[in-house]
XYZ file of C-alpha atoms in Angstrom:
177
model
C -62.153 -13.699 -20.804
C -61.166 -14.629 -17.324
C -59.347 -17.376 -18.776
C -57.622 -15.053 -21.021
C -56.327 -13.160 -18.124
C -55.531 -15.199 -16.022
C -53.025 -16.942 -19.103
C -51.770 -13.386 -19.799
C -51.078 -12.634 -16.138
C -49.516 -16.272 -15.710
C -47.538 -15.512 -19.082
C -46.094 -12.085 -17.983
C -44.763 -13.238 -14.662
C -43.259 -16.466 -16.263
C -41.515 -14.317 -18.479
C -40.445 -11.322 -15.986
C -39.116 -14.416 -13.621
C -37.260 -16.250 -16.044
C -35.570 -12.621 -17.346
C -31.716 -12.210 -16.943
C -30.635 -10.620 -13.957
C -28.474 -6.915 -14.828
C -25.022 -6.761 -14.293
C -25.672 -4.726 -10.726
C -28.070 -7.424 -9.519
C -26.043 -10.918 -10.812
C -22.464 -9.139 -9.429
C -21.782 -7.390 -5.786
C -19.347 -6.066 -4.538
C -18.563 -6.943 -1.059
C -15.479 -5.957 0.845
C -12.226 -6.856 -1.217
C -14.329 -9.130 -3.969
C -16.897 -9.364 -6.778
C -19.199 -12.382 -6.392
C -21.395 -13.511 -8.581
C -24.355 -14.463 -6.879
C -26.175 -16.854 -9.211
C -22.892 -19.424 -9.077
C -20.978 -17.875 -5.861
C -17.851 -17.123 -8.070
C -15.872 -14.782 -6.336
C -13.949 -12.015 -8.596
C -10.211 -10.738 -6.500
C -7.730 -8.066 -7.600
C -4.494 -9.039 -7.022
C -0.981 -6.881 -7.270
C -1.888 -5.666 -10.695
C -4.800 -3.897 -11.870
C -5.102 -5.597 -15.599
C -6.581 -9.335 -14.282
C -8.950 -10.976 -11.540
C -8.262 -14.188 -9.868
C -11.390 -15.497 -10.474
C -12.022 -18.016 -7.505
C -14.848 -20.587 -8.272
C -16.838 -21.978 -5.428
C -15.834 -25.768 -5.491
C -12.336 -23.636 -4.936
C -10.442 -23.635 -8.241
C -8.561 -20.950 -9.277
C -8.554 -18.810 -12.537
C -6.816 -15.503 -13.957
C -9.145 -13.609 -16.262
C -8.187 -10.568 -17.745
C -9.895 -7.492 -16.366
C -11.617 -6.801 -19.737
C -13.000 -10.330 -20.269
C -15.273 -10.464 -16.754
C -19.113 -10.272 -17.438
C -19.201 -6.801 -15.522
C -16.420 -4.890 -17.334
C -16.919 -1.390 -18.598
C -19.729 -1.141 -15.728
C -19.631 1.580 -12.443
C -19.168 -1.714 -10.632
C -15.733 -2.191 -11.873
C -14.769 1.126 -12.145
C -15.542 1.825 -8.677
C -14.136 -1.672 -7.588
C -10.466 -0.842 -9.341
C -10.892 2.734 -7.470
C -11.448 1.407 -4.319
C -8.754 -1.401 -4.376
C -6.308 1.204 -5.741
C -6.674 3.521 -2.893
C -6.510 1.130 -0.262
C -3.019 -0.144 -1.771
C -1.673 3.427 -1.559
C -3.223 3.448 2.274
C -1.408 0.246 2.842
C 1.844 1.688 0.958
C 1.766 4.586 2.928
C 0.765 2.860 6.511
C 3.961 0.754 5.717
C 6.223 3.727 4.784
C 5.461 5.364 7.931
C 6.132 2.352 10.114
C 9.673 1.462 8.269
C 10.334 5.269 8.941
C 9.234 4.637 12.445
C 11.337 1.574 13.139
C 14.619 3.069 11.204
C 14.250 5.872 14.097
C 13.526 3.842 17.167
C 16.874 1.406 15.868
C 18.704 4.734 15.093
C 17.226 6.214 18.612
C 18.691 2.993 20.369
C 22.322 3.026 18.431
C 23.039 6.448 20.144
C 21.070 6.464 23.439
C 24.075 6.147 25.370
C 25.796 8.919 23.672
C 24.099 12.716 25.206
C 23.594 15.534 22.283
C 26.740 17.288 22.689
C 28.745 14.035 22.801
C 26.965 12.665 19.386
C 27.644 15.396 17.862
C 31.536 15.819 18.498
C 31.770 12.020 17.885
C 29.890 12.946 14.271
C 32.725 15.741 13.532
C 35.559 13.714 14.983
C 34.332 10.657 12.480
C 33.559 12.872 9.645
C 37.438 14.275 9.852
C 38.499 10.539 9.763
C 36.430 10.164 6.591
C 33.721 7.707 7.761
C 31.609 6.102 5.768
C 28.645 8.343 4.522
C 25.843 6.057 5.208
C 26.848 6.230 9.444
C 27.543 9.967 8.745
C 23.829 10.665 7.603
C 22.867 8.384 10.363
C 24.027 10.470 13.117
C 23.408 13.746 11.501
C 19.754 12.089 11.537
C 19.482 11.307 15.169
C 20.838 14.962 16.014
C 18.213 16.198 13.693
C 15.687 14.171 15.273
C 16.732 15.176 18.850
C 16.632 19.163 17.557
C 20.390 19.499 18.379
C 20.924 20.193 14.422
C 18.181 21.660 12.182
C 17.495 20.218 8.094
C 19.247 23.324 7.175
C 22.292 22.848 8.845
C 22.798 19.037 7.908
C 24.005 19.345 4.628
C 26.244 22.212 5.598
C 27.899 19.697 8.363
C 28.289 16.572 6.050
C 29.952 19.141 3.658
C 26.980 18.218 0.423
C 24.259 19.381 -1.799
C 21.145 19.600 0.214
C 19.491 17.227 -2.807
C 21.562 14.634 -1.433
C 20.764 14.677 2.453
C 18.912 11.423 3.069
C 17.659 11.197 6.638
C 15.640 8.271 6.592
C 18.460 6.239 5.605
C 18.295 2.088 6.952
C 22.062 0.557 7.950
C 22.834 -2.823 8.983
C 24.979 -2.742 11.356
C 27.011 0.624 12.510
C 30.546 0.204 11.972
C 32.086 2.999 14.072
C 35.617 3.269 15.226
């Protein structure tokens, strides 16, 4: 009898060690990755949310399409593709703001030597001459910025729709008279 138990016992833990490992122990998700922890594949989602660059650990490199990885259809993806999504729109936005940001410390610079009243009667003196829109909306912007104008009265002053009033506009170079 002991011997019997003792071969059951041995049996059942042979059996409950050699089992599979589920999807949500073989595959973790750390940081910005999947790894698989039995081989140390690592699982990345790159600029489109369809396919992995599956990374293998002697360092080769694979695409696999989202729906062909061992874990698909699982929380673990789902909340993997989540995750990486909103951290792209974070690092959209984060890069938005600072364009916006530099556009209006190089548009801050262009006219530093020019007071409010003096920007603003070299805007109307260039807008009679017809200058180019672009430089128009530029300095309309920097007198908005500097509260010598409100959003309201921009349009009115560059003479358009207020659909068309772009503020955030980027130049190369001005090219005033």
């Amino acid at each position: 009898m002991k011997k019997l138990m003792i071969t059951i016992l041995s049996t059942s833990m042979l059996l409950a060690c050699s089992q599979e490992k589920s999807v949500e122990e073989r595959y973790i998700y750390q940081d910005d990755k999947i790894i698989d922890v039995d081989n140390g594949d690592e699982y990345l989602l790159e600029e489109t949310d369809e396919e992995f660059v599956l990374v293998h650990k002697d360092g080769t490199k694979e695409t696999v399409a989202i729906d062909e990885t061992p874990f698909f259809g699982t929380t673990l993806t789902d909340d993997y593709v989540s995750d990486w999504k909103s951290k792209m729109e974070e690092r959209q936005e984060t890069l938005l703001i600072e364009k916006k940001n530099q556009l209006k410390e190089k548009r801050k610079e262009r006219y530093s030597d020019l007071s409010d009243d003096e920007l603003l009667e070299k805007f109307q003196k260039d807008h009679k001459e017809g200058l180019d829109m672009t430089m128009q909306m530029d300095m309309i912007a920097e007198l908005v910025e500097r509260g010598k104008i409100s959003n309201e009265e921009a349009p009115e002053l560059l003479e358009i729709e207020p659909e068309l009033l772009n503020l955030e506009i980027e130049i190369e170079e001005p090219q005033s008279n």
